[in-house]
Coordinates of C-alpha atoms in Angstrom, one line a residue:
M1 CA 2.8 80.9 15.1
A2 CA 1.9 81.4 11.0
K3 CA 0.2 84.3 12.0
Q4 CA 3.5 85.8 13.9
F5 CA 5.4 84.6 10.8
F6 CA 3.4 86.5 8.0
F7 CA 3.5 89.7 9.9
K8 CA 7.6 89.6 10.2
T9 CA 7.7 88.5 6.4
I10 CA 5.3 91.4 5.2
L11 CA 7.4 93.7 7.8
S12 CA 10.8 92.7 6.0
I13 CA 8.8 93.1 2.7
F14 CA 8.5 96.8 4.0
F15 CA 11.6 98.0 5.4
T16 CA 13.2 96.3 2.1
A17 CA 11.4 98.3 -0.1
I18 CA 12.2 102.0 1.7
I19 CA 15.8 100.9 2.0
G20 CA 15.6 99.9 -1.8
I21 CA 13.9 103.6 -2.5
I22 CA 16.4 105.5 -0.3
F23 CA 18.8 103.7 -2.4
S24 CA 17.5 104.4 -5.9
I25 CA 17.0 107.8 -4.7
F26 CA 20.4 108.2 -3.5
V27 CA 21.9 106.9 -6.8
V28 CA 20.1 109.1 -9.0
I29 CA 19.8 112.1 -7.4
K30 CA 24.2 112.2 -5.8
I31 CA 25.8 109.8 -8.4
F32 CA 23.8 109.8 -11.3
P33 CA 26.0 111.5 -14.2
I34 CA 23.7 114.0 -16.1
Q35 CA 23.9 115.3 -19.4
K36 CA 24.9 119.1 -18.8
N37 CA 23.1 120.0 -22.3
T38 CA 19.6 118.3 -21.9
Y39 CA 17.0 119.5 -22.8
S40 CA 14.9 120.3 -19.3
L41 CA 18.3 121.6 -17.4
A42 CA 17.5 124.6 -19.7
H43 CA 14.3 125.2 -16.9
I44 CA 17.8 126.3 -14.8
D45 CA 19.1 128.9 -17.2
K46 CA 15.7 130.5 -17.1
I47 CA 15.0 131.1 -13.3
E48 CA 18.9 133.0 -13.9
L49 CA 17.2 134.9 -16.8
L50 CA 14.2 135.3 -14.4
K51 CA 15.7 136.8 -11.8
E52 CA 18.3 139.2 -14.3
K53 CA 15.3 141.4 -15.3
Q54 CA 14.4 143.3 -12.3
S55 CA 14.2 146.8 -14.5
K56 CA 10.6 146.5 -15.0
P57 CA 7.9 144.9 -14.9
K58 CA 7.9 141.3 -16.4
I59 CA 5.7 139.4 -18.8
V60 CA 6.4 135.6 -17.6
L61 CA 5.2 133.0 -19.9
F62 CA 5.4 129.3 -18.3
G63 CA 4.4 125.7 -19.2
G64 CA 6.2 122.7 -21.0
S65 CA 6.9 122.4 -24.4
N66 CA 3.9 124.5 -25.7
V67 CA 5.3 127.1 -24.4
A68 CA 9.3 126.2 -25.3
F69 CA 7.9 126.2 -28.7
G70 CA 5.1 128.2 -29.2
F71 CA 5.8 131.5 -29.1
D72 CA 8.1 135.1 -30.4
C73 CA 9.1 137.1 -27.5
D74 CA 10.2 139.7 -29.5
L75 CA 6.4 140.2 -30.9
L76 CA 5.1 140.7 -27.8
K77 CA 8.4 143.0 -26.7
Q78 CA 6.9 145.3 -29.8
K79 CA 3.4 145.1 -28.5
F80 CA 4.3 145.2 -25.0
Y81 CA 6.9 147.7 -24.7
N82 CA 6.6 148.7 -21.2
Y83 CA 7.3 145.1 -19.8
D84 CA 10.1 142.8 -20.2
V85 CA 9.3 139.5 -21.8
I86 CA 10.4 135.7 -21.0
N87 CA 9.4 132.5 -22.3
I88 CA 10.7 130.5 -18.8
G89 CA 8.5 126.8 -20.9
T90 CA 10.9 124.1 -21.3
D91 CA 9.6 120.2 -20.4
A92 CA 6.2 119.1 -19.7
S93 CA 7.5 116.1 -17.9
L94 CA 8.8 118.9 -14.8
G95 CA 5.3 119.4 -14.0
M96 CA 3.4 122.7 -13.5
R97 CA 4.0 122.3 -9.3
F98 CA 7.8 122.6 -8.5
P99 CA 8.7 124.5 -11.3
L100 CA 6.1 126.6 -10.6
D101 CA 6.9 126.8 -7.1
E102 CA 10.5 127.6 -8.0
I103 CA 9.7 130.6 -9.9
K104 CA 7.6 132.5 -7.6
N105 CA 10.5 134.1 -5.5
S106 CA 12.2 135.6 -9.0
L107 CA 8.4 137.7 -9.2
N108 CA 7.6 140.9 -8.7
P109 CA 4.7 143.2 -7.6
N110 CA 3.1 144.3 -11.4
D111 CA 4.6 141.5 -13.1
I112 CA 2.1 139.5 -15.3
L113 CA 2.4 135.8 -15.5
L114 CA 1.2 133.6 -18.4
V115 CA 0.8 129.8 -17.3
F116 CA -0.3 127.2 -20.5
P117 CA -0.8 123.7 -19.1
E118 CA -0.6 121.1 -21.5
F119 CA -3.7 118.0 -21.2
N120 CA -1.8 115.7 -19.1
H121 CA -1.2 117.8 -16.6
Y122 CA -4.8 117.6 -16.1
M123 CA -4.3 113.7 -15.7
N124 CA -1.1 113.4 -13.2
G125 CA -1.7 116.6 -10.9
G126 CA 1.2 118.6 -12.6
Y127 CA 3.4 116.4 -10.3
G128 CA 6.3 116.3 -12.9
G129 CA 8.2 112.7 -14.2
S130 CA 11.6 111.8 -15.6
S131 CA 12.3 115.2 -17.0
L132 CA 12.5 116.4 -13.2
W133 CA 14.8 113.4 -12.2
Q134 CA 17.1 114.9 -14.7
L135 CA 17.0 118.1 -13.2
L136 CA 16.4 117.1 -9.4
S137 CA 20.1 115.0 -10.1
Y138 CA 21.9 117.8 -11.9
K139 CA 21.7 119.8 -8.9
K140 CA 22.3 116.7 -6.8
S141 CA 19.5 118.6 -4.8
L142 CA 16.0 117.4 -2.9
S143 CA 15.6 121.3 -1.9
N144 CA 11.8 122.9 -2.8
L145 CA 10.7 119.0 -3.3
D146 CA 7.8 118.2 -0.3
F147 CA 7.6 115.3 0.9
N148 CA 4.4 114.3 -1.2
L149 CA 5.5 115.6 -4.6
L150 CA 8.2 112.8 -4.2
L151 CA 6.0 110.1 -3.8
K152 CA 4.2 110.9 -6.9
I153 CA 7.5 111.4 -9.1
L154 CA 9.3 107.9 -7.9
P155 CA 7.8 105.7 -10.0
S156 CA 9.2 107.4 -13.0
I157 CA 12.7 107.2 -11.8
K158 CA 13.3 104.0 -13.5
S159 CA 12.6 106.1 -16.9
I160 CA 15.9 108.4 -16.8
F161 CA 18.7 106.1 -17.4
N162 CA 16.9 105.5 -20.8
L163 CA 16.6 109.5 -21.4
Q164 CA 20.3 109.8 -20.2
I165 CA 21.2 107.2 -22.9
N166 CA 19.2 109.3 -25.6
A167 CA 20.5 112.6 -24.1
F168 CA 24.4 111.6 -24.7
A169 CA 23.5 110.6 -28.4
S170 CA 21.7 114.1 -29.0
N171 CA 24.5 115.8 -27.4
K172 CA 26.9 114.4 -30.4
L173 CA 24.1 114.9 -33.1
F174 CA 23.4 118.7 -32.2
K175 CA 23.2 120.8 -34.8
K176 CA 23.4 118.1 -37.0
I177 CA 20.0 117.2 -37.0
F178 CA 17.6 118.6 -35.2
T179 CA 18.0 117.5 -31.3
Y180 CA 16.3 118.4 -27.8
D181 CA 19.3 120.4 -26.7
R182 CA 19.5 123.5 -23.7
R183 CA 21.9 125.4 -26.0
N184 CA 18.6 125.7 -28.6
F185 CA 16.9 128.3 -26.6
N186 CA 17.3 131.9 -27.4
H187 CA 17.8 135.2 -25.8
N188 CA 14.3 135.5 -24.9
G189 CA 14.2 131.7 -23.8
D190 CA 12.2 130.5 -27.1
Y191 CA 12.9 127.2 -28.6
I192 CA 14.2 127.8 -32.1
G193 CA 16.7 124.9 -32.6
H194 CA 14.1 123.7 -35.1
H195 CA 13.8 126.1 -37.1
N196 CA 16.8 125.3 -39.8
F197 CA 15.7 121.6 -40.0
P198 CA 12.5 120.6 -42.2
L199 CA 9.8 118.7 -40.9
S200 CA 10.3 114.9 -41.4
S201 CA 6.7 113.5 -41.4
T202 CA 3.4 114.6 -41.0
I203 CA 1.6 114.1 -37.6
E204 CA -0.3 111.6 -37.3
P205 CA -3.9 113.2 -35.5
S206 CA -4.5 111.1 -32.1
K207 CA -7.7 111.1 -30.2
M208 CA -6.7 112.1 -26.1
I209 CA -7.7 109.7 -23.6
I210 CA -8.9 110.5 -20.1
S211 CA -8.5 107.9 -17.5
Y212 CA -8.9 110.2 -14.4
L213 CA -8.9 113.9 -13.9
D214 CA -6.6 115.3 -10.3
N215 CA -8.6 117.4 -9.2
S216 CA -5.8 118.6 -6.4
F217 CA -4.6 120.1 -9.6
Y218 CA -7.5 122.1 -10.4
N219 CA -7.0 123.5 -6.7
Y220 CA -3.3 124.0 -6.9
L221 CA -4.1 126.6 -9.9
D222 CA -6.6 128.2 -7.9
E223 CA -4.9 128.8 -4.8
Y224 CA -1.8 130.2 -6.7
K225 CA -3.5 132.5 -8.3
I226 CA -4.5 134.1 -5.1
N227 CA -1.5 133.3 -3.7
L228 CA 0.6 135.4 -6.2
E229 CA -2.3 138.2 -6.7
N230 CA -2.5 138.5 -3.1
N231 CA 1.6 140.4 -4.1
N232 CA -0.1 142.2 -7.2
I233 CA 1.4 139.6 -9.3
K234 CA -0.6 139.7 -12.2
V235 CA -1.4 135.5 -13.2
L236 CA -3.7 134.3 -16.2
Y237 CA -4.2 130.6 -17.2
F238 CA -4.9 130.0 -20.7
P239 CA -4.7 126.5 -22.9
P240 CA -2.2 125.1 -24.9
V241 CA -1.7 125.2 -28.6
Y242 CA -3.1 122.0 -29.2
Q243 CA -2.8 120.1 -33.2
K244 CA -6.5 120.9 -35.1
S245 CA -7.0 117.5 -36.2
S246 CA -6.0 115.8 -32.9
G247 CA -8.2 118.9 -31.4
E248 CA -11.4 117.7 -33.3
L249 CA -10.8 114.4 -32.4
S250 CA -10.5 114.7 -28.5
R251 CA -13.3 117.6 -28.3
K252 CA -15.4 115.7 -25.8
E253 CA -12.5 114.9 -23.5
I254 CA -11.1 118.4 -23.8
E255 CA -14.5 120.0 -22.6
K256 CA -14.8 117.2 -19.6
I257 CA -11.2 118.9 -18.4
Y258 CA -12.2 122.7 -18.6
S259 CA -15.2 121.8 -17.6
K260 CA -13.8 121.4 -14.0
S261 CA -12.2 124.2 -13.8
K262 CA -14.6 127.3 -12.8
N263 CA -13.8 130.3 -15.4
L264 CA -10.1 129.6 -14.6
F265 CA -8.8 130.2 -17.7
S266 CA -8.4 134.0 -19.8
S267 CA -9.5 132.2 -23.5
K268 CA -11.4 129.9 -25.0
Y269 CA -9.3 126.4 -25.8
D270 CA -10.4 125.5 -29.4
K271 CA -8.8 129.5 -30.5
Y272 CA -5.7 127.6 -29.9
F273 CA -6.2 124.9 -32.4
L274 CA -3.9 125.5 -35.1
E275 CA -3.7 124.4 -38.8
D276 CA -1.8 121.2 -39.0
Y277 CA 1.0 122.1 -41.1
L278 CA 2.0 124.5 -38.6
F279 CA 3.5 122.1 -35.9
Y280 CA 6.8 120.7 -36.1
D281 CA 7.0 117.1 -34.3
T282 CA 4.4 116.8 -31.8
V283 CA 0.7 118.0 -31.0
Y284 CA 2.2 120.9 -28.7
H285 CA 5.0 121.6 -31.0
L286 CA 4.8 124.8 -33.0
N287 CA 6.6 125.9 -36.1
K288 CA 8.6 129.1 -36.8
E289 CA 5.4 129.9 -38.4
G290 CA 2.9 128.6 -36.5
A291 CA 4.8 130.5 -33.1
N292 CA 4.5 133.7 -35.0
L293 CA 0.7 133.2 -35.2
R294 CA 0.4 131.7 -31.9
T295 CA 2.2 134.9 -30.4
N296 CA -0.6 137.1 -32.4
I297 CA -3.4 135.6 -31.2
L298 CA -2.1 135.9 -27.6
I299 CA -1.3 139.4 -28.2
E300 CA -5.2 140.0 -28.6
D301 CA -6.2 138.1 -26.1
L302 CA -3.5 139.8 -23.6
T303 CA -4.3 143.3 -25.4
E304 CA -8.2 143.0 -24.6
I305 CA -7.5 141.5 -20.5
L306 CA -5.3 144.7 -20.0
N307 CA -7.6 147.4 -21.5
T308 CA -9.8 146.0 -19.1
L309 CA -7.4 145.8 -16.1

């Protein structure tokens, strides 16, 4: 009798949890209002920009905010004038899997996709988090979201309410102080909203902590590259830009990340360790001078690669 009661209790808890999860998803996706100028929603604009650029081959830069804050696409256009150049980087919390799967249908043969995963993506499997919930909520849709991805991002649903409070405050402060805002991207997709605001403080060096590396993410990157290159779309993986002092403190950890990548990457990771003064507010976010320097480093790397094709 006690055993039967135990199993009934477990089943009751299980079904209650499932109903609670479904209700939470419904509230967030269908009801919860999302500020239209939220930073991560720029992903929608960039997908549209990608669809518009169809007259000639494209060089597409993809990643989190290390890409959004990290380039001057006008410089790339001057060098690679036979291509349209588009920066579709936004927020690392969108993950890599969902946005990469969304953009592949807007790529054409002879396009070049440059992907810059951030180091945390190797630990969370590239699945995304709270910013992905914001995007899905704004779209009011779970399309392009498979069940595995849904399960992986579920724990982050609780943080969306705090994010919305921050987004509301940022919207009110837009153009008064530096804010993360959808309107701060230029015509190429480069984030330039911080260019007119001074750096408030130096960024303290920090050592990376690795608790777990998700092998499935390496497999995902490898398979994604194979699938696109079968359609004559060139895919190149690059390390992210990183604050030099933090990179030096974390060299052992970063070596561990790249030792598992089986030569998937097109450049040495420490080539993109840039001096601390070139960063704006995080170890991934370059200021205007830093974006210019990193763009020129990429031009060198990409020129060498394309000359060997």
